[in-house]
């Protein structure tokens, strides 16, 4: 890496819609129970955005908080990770930038679904490494509840809405907050395991209303998520010459507490080092990792100097991971 061209984390922000929907509320209208959802997923409640709140709105809140945390609203690019953009065309990032008063900067969406935040971090790091940007606002925002059939007990209870963001700045590879290396992968032959069949350009109008919602083969997704996150995490640690014992906190995509613990077990990482906020937010897709980072900071569980392993997995399929040492940064 050229001197001064490493991406360094300089700010963190989160935003959740205020409406809390707990498992009891869901079990009043779905054939499910608090006990089933809690024991199979670890989720107690999730946040659901009001109908007039969009991905752009949530991204603006989280992005603004990250800029406050970084103590500067100077950024020259914005990367928005989302699978639920306000429109198929155009991307949502330019609107987010203009609402933050950043009109004119480079702004684009990255869609790697639940791996989106790690993919967006890698993209932003690449902009910095190339000298194309000095400071980048990276936001993960999804309103995934709208992708789920409210009457489908297999998917609706799992997902929640939210947004999280970080500011990356150009710096040195050996300073706290420097991010990398990255390990990123995909398997498009397994796209059918988690897919929204209609609404895109291939099938603009659904044959069945249900085709506008996500369909998921839960057990297969579960197995891939555990194996791929563990495999990818091992790869980045190997590239840095680190052992699993060198990891202080594992911040994996919050899909299911059993997936997080399964990946940690495959890695040989004690459960105490697993950061988990899924109980209160559910699976927030691209927002999940920055929301978990913000919660862990607020709780005092994530502290400056901790070596943090990030790993994500999502539809596509996509997966990836990276490592950083936590800098002296608090959520804004
Ligand atoms: N309440 C009650 N029962 C439910 C239910 C719910 N909310 N959802 C599914 N069930 C039922 C199923 O219909 C099935 O019934 P059957 O045996 O009569 O067919 C039974 O529970 C067991 O289902 P199964 O899919 O085997 O359960 P599981 O232990 O695999 O847990 C998931 C299901 C979805 C929680 C789990 O597979 C999972 O988390 N998968 C990954 C999902 C994910 O993370 N997706 C996003 C990836 S980024």
CSV table of C-alpha atoms in Angstrom, one decimal, residues 47-273:
chain,number,residue,atom,x,y,z
A,47,UNK,CA,-37.5,-2.1,14.4
A,48,UNK,CA,-39.9,-1.5,11.6
A,49,UNK,CA,-39.9,1.7,9.5
A,50,UNK,CA,-43.1,3.6,9.2
A,51,UNK,CA,-44.6,3.5,5.7
A,52,UNK,CA,-43.4,7.1,4.9
A,53,UNK,CA,-39.8,6.3,5.9
A,54,UNK,CA,-37.5,5.1,3.1
A,55,UNK,CA,-34.0,3.7,2.8
A,56,UNK,CA,-32.8,7.2,1.8
A,57,UNK,CA,-34.3,8.7,5.0
A,58,UNK,CA,-32.6,6.1,7.2
A,59,UNK,CA,-29.3,6.5,5.4
A,60,UNK,CA,-29.4,10.3,5.8
A,61,UNK,CA,-29.9,9.9,9.6
A,62,UNK,CA,-27.1,7.3,10.0
A,63,UNK,CA,-24.7,9.1,7.6
A,64,UNK,CA,-25.3,12.4,9.5
A,65,UNK,CA,-24.5,10.7,12.8
A,66,UNK,CA,-21.3,9.2,11.3
A,67,UNK,CA,-20.2,12.7,10.1
A,68,UNK,CA,-20.8,14.1,13.6
A,69,UNK,CA,-18.8,11.3,15.1
A,70,UNK,CA,-15.9,12.1,12.7
A,71,UNK,CA,-16.2,15.8,13.6
A,72,UNK,CA,-16.2,16.8,10.0
A,73,UNK,CA,-18.6,16.7,7.1
A,74,UNK,CA,-15.8,16.8,4.6
A,75,UNK,CA,-16.1,13.7,2.4
A,76,UNK,CA,-15.5,13.4,-1.3
A,77,UNK,CA,-17.4,10.2,-2.0
A,78,UNK,CA,-20.4,8.3,-0.6
A,79,UNK,CA,-20.9,4.6,-1.0
A,80,UNK,CA,-24.4,3.3,0.0
A,81,UNK,CA,-24.8,-0.5,0.5
A,82,UNK,CA,-28.4,-1.4,0.0
A,83,UNK,CA,-30.6,-4.1,-1.5
A,84,UNK,CA,-33.7,-1.9,-1.0
A,85,UNK,CA,-33.0,1.3,-2.8
A,86,UNK,CA,-35.9,3.8,-3.0
A,87,UNK,CA,-36.0,3.2,-6.8
A,88,UNK,CA,-34.6,0.7,-9.2
A,89,UNK,CA,-33.3,3.7,-11.1
A,90,UNK,CA,-31.6,5.9,-10.2
A,91,UNK,CA,-29.4,4.8,-7.3
A,92,UNK,CA,-30.2,6.1,-3.9
A,93,UNK,CA,-26.7,7.3,-2.9
A,94,UNK,CA,-26.8,10.6,-4.9
A,95,UNK,CA,-30.1,11.6,-3.1
A,96,UNK,CA,-28.6,10.7,0.3
A,97,UNK,CA,-25.5,12.9,-0.6
A,98,UNK,CA,-27.7,15.9,-1.6
A,99,UNK,CA,-29.9,15.6,1.5
A,100,UNK,CA,-26.7,15.6,3.6
A,101,UNK,CA,-25.6,18.8,1.9
A,102,UNK,CA,-22.9,16.9,-0.1
A,103,UNK,CA,-24.3,17.4,-3.6
A,104,UNK,CA,-21.5,17.2,-6.1
A,105,UNK,CA,-19.5,14.4,-4.6
A,106,UNK,CA,-19.2,10.9,-6.2
A,107,UNK,CA,-22.1,8.8,-4.9
A,108,UNK,CA,-23.3,5.3,-5.9
A,109,UNK,CA,-25.0,2.2,-4.5
A,110,UNK,CA,-23.4,-1.2,-3.9
A,111,UNK,CA,-25.8,-4.2,-3.8
A,112,UNK,CA,-24.4,-7.3,-2.1
A,113,UNK,CA,-27.5,-7.7,0.1
A,114,UNK,CA,-26.4,-8.7,3.7
A,115,UNK,CA,-22.7,-8.6,2.7
A,116,UNK,CA,-23.2,-5.1,1.3
A,117,UNK,CA,-21.4,-3.3,4.1
A,118,UNK,CA,-18.2,-5.3,3.9
A,119,UNK,CA,-18.3,-4.9,0.0
A,120,UNK,CA,-18.9,-1.2,0.4
A,121,UNK,CA,-16.0,-0.9,2.9
A,122,UNK,CA,-13.8,-2.6,0.3
A,123,UNK,CA,-15.0,-0.4,-2.5
A,124,UNK,CA,-14.4,2.8,-0.4
A,125,UNK,CA,-10.9,1.5,0.6
A,126,UNK,CA,-10.2,1.0,-3.1
A,127,UNK,CA,-11.2,4.6,-3.9
A,128,UNK,CA,-8.8,5.8,-1.2
A,129,UNK,CA,-6.0,3.4,-2.3
A,130,UNK,CA,-6.4,4.7,-5.9
A,131,UNK,CA,-6.2,8.3,-4.8
A,132,UNK,CA,-9.7,8.9,-6.1
A,133,UNK,CA,-11.0,10.0,-2.7
A,134,UNK,CA,-9.5,11.1,0.6
A,135,UNK,CA,-12.6,10.7,2.8
A,136,UNK,CA,-15.5,8.4,2.1
A,137,UNK,CA,-18.9,8.1,3.8
A,138,UNK,CA,-19.9,4.4,3.7
A,139,UNK,CA,-23.5,3.7,4.7
A,140,UNK,CA,-25.4,0.4,5.0
A,141,UNK,CA,-29.2,0.9,5.0
A,142,UNK,CA,-32.1,-1.5,4.3
A,143,UNK,CA,-35.8,-1.5,4.8
A,144,UNK,CA,-35.9,-5.3,4.4
A,145,UNK,CA,-39.3,-5.7,6.2
A,146,UNK,CA,-40.8,-4.4,2.9
A,147,UNK,CA,-39.2,-7.3,1.0
A,148,UNK,CA,-40.9,-9.8,3.2
A,149,UNK,CA,-44.5,-11.0,3.0
A,150,UNK,CA,-46.1,-9.9,6.3
A,151,UNK,CA,-48.1,-13.1,6.3
A,152,UNK,CA,-45.0,-15.4,5.9
A,153,UNK,CA,-43.8,-16.7,9.2
A,154,UNK,CA,-40.7,-18.2,7.6
A,155,UNK,CA,-39.2,-14.8,6.6
A,156,UNK,CA,-41.1,-11.8,8.2
A,157,UNK,CA,-39.9,-12.5,11.8
A,158,UNK,CA,-36.2,-12.6,10.8
A,159,UNK,CA,-35.7,-9.2,9.3
A,160,UNK,CA,-35.7,-5.6,10.7
A,161,UNK,CA,-35.0,-2.1,9.3
A,162,UNK,CA,-32.2,0.2,10.1
A,163,UNK,CA,-29.0,2.0,8.9
A,164,UNK,CA,-25.4,2.3,10.0
A,165,UNK,CA,-22.5,4.3,8.6
A,166,UNK,CA,-18.8,4.9,8.9
A,167,UNK,CA,-16.4,7.6,7.7
A,168,UNK,CA,-13.2,6.4,6.2
A,169,UNK,CA,-10.2,8.7,5.7
A,170,UNK,CA,-6.8,8.2,4.0
A,171,UNK,CA,-4.1,7.3,6.5
A,172,UNK,CA,-1.4,4.8,7.3
A,173,UNK,CA,-1.7,1.0,7.4
A,174,UNK,CA,-0.2,0.8,10.9
A,175,UNK,CA,-2.4,3.3,12.7
A,176,UNK,CA,-5.5,2.3,14.7
A,177,UNK,CA,-8.6,2.1,12.5
A,178,UNK,CA,-6.7,1.0,9.4
A,179,UNK,CA,-8.9,-1.5,7.6
A,180,UNK,CA,-7.9,-4.5,5.6
A,181,UNK,CA,-7.0,-6.7,3.9
A,182,UNK,CA,-10.4,-7.8,2.4
A,183,UNK,CA,-11.6,-11.2,1.4
A,184,UNK,CA,-14.7,-11.1,-0.9
A,185,UNK,CA,-16.6,-13.9,-2.7
A,186,UNK,CA,-19.8,-14.8,-4.5
A,187,UNK,CA,-21.7,-17.9,-5.8
A,188,UNK,CA,-24.4,-16.8,-8.3
A,189,UNK,CA,-25.3,-20.4,-9.0
A,190,UNK,CA,-26.9,-20.4,-5.5
A,191,UNK,CA,-29.0,-17.2,-6.1
A,192,UNK,CA,-32.3,-19.1,-5.8
A,193,UNK,CA,-31.6,-19.8,-2.1
A,194,UNK,CA,-32.6,-16.3,-1.2
A,195,UNK,CA,-34.3,-14.3,-3.9
A,196,UNK,CA,-37.0,-11.7,-4.6
A,197,UNK,CA,-38.3,-13.2,-7.9
A,198,UNK,CA,-40.2,-10.2,-9.3
A,199,UNK,CA,-40.0,-6.5,-9.5
A,200,UNK,CA,-36.6,-6.2,-11.2
A,201,UNK,CA,-35.9,-5.8,-14.9
A,202,UNK,CA,-36.2,-9.5,-15.7
A,203,UNK,CA,-39.7,-9.8,-14.4
A,204,UNK,CA,-41.2,-6.3,-13.8
A,205,UNK,CA,-44.7,-7.6,-13.0
A,206,UNK,CA,-45.1,-10.6,-10.7
A,207,UNK,CA,-47.1,-13.7,-11.8
A,208,UNK,CA,-48.1,-14.1,-8.2
A,209,UNK,CA,-48.2,-11.2,-5.6
A,210,UNK,CA,-45.9,-13.4,-3.4
A,211,UNK,CA,-43.2,-13.1,-6.0
A,212,UNK,CA,-42.6,-9.5,-5.0
A,213,UNK,CA,-41.4,-10.8,-1.6
A,214,UNK,CA,-38.3,-12.7,-0.5
A,215,UNK,CA,-38.3,-16.5,-0.7
A,216,UNK,CA,-35.7,-18.4,1.2
A,217,UNK,CA,-34.4,-21.9,1.7
A,218,UNK,CA,-33.5,-21.3,5.3
A,219,UNK,CA,-31.6,-24.5,6.2
A,220,UNK,CA,-29.3,-24.3,3.1
A,221,UNK,CA,-28.7,-20.6,3.7
A,222,UNK,CA,-27.9,-21.3,7.3
A,223,UNK,CA,-25.2,-24.0,6.4
A,224,UNK,CA,-23.6,-21.8,3.8
A,225,UNK,CA,-23.5,-18.7,6.1
A,226,UNK,CA,-21.7,-20.6,8.9
A,227,UNK,CA,-19.1,-22.2,6.6
A,228,UNK,CA,-18.4,-19.3,4.3
A,229,UNK,CA,-18.1,-16.7,7.1
A,230,UNK,CA,-15.7,-18.9,9.0
A,231,UNK,CA,-13.7,-19.8,5.9
A,232,UNK,CA,-13.4,-16.1,4.8
A,233,UNK,CA,-12.4,-15.0,8.3
A,234,UNK,CA,-9.6,-17.6,8.4
A,235,UNK,CA,-8.4,-16.3,5.1
A,236,UNK,CA,-8.0,-12.6,6.2
A,237,UNK,CA,-6.4,-13.6,9.5
A,238,UNK,CA,-4.0,-15.8,7.5
A,239,UNK,CA,-3.1,-12.9,5.2
A,240,UNK,CA,-2.2,-10.8,8.3
A,241,UNK,CA,-0.3,-13.7,9.9
A,242,UNK,CA,-2.8,-13.6,12.9
A,243,UNK,CA,-4.2,-16.5,14.9
A,244,UNK,CA,-7.8,-16.7,16.0
A,245,UNK,CA,-6.6,-16.0,19.6
A,246,UNK,CA,-5.5,-12.5,18.3
A,247,UNK,CA,-9.1,-11.5,17.7
A,248,UNK,CA,-10.7,-9.6,20.5
A,249,UNK,CA,-14.2,-9.1,18.9
A,250,UNK,CA,-15.9,-11.0,16.1
A,251,UNK,CA,-18.6,-8.7,14.5
A,252,UNK,CA,-20.4,-11.0,12.1
A,253,UNK,CA,-23.5,-10.2,10.0
A,254,UNK,CA,-26.4,-10.5,12.4
A,255,UNK,CA,-28.5,-13.1,10.6
A,256,UNK,CA,-29.2,-15.6,13.4
A,257,UNK,CA,-27.5,-16.0,16.8
A,258,UNK,CA,-26.9,-19.7,16.0
A,259,UNK,CA,-25.1,-18.7,12.7
A,260,UNK,CA,-22.8,-16.4,14.7
A,261,UNK,CA,-22.1,-19.0,17.3
A,262,UNK,CA,-21.6,-21.7,14.6
A,263,UNK,CA,-19.1,-19.6,12.7
A,264,UNK,CA,-17.3,-18.7,16.0
A,265,UNK,CA,-17.2,-22.4,16.9
A,266,UNK,CA,-15.7,-23.3,13.5
A,267,UNK,CA,-13.1,-20.7,14.0
A,268,UNK,CA,-12.3,-21.8,17.6
A,269,UNK,CA,-13.3,-18.4,18.9
A,270,UNK,CA,-14.9,-18.2,22.4
A,271,UNK,CA,-18.6,-17.0,22.5
A,272,UNK,CA,-17.7,-14.1,24.8
A,273,UNK,CA,-15.8,-12.5,21.8
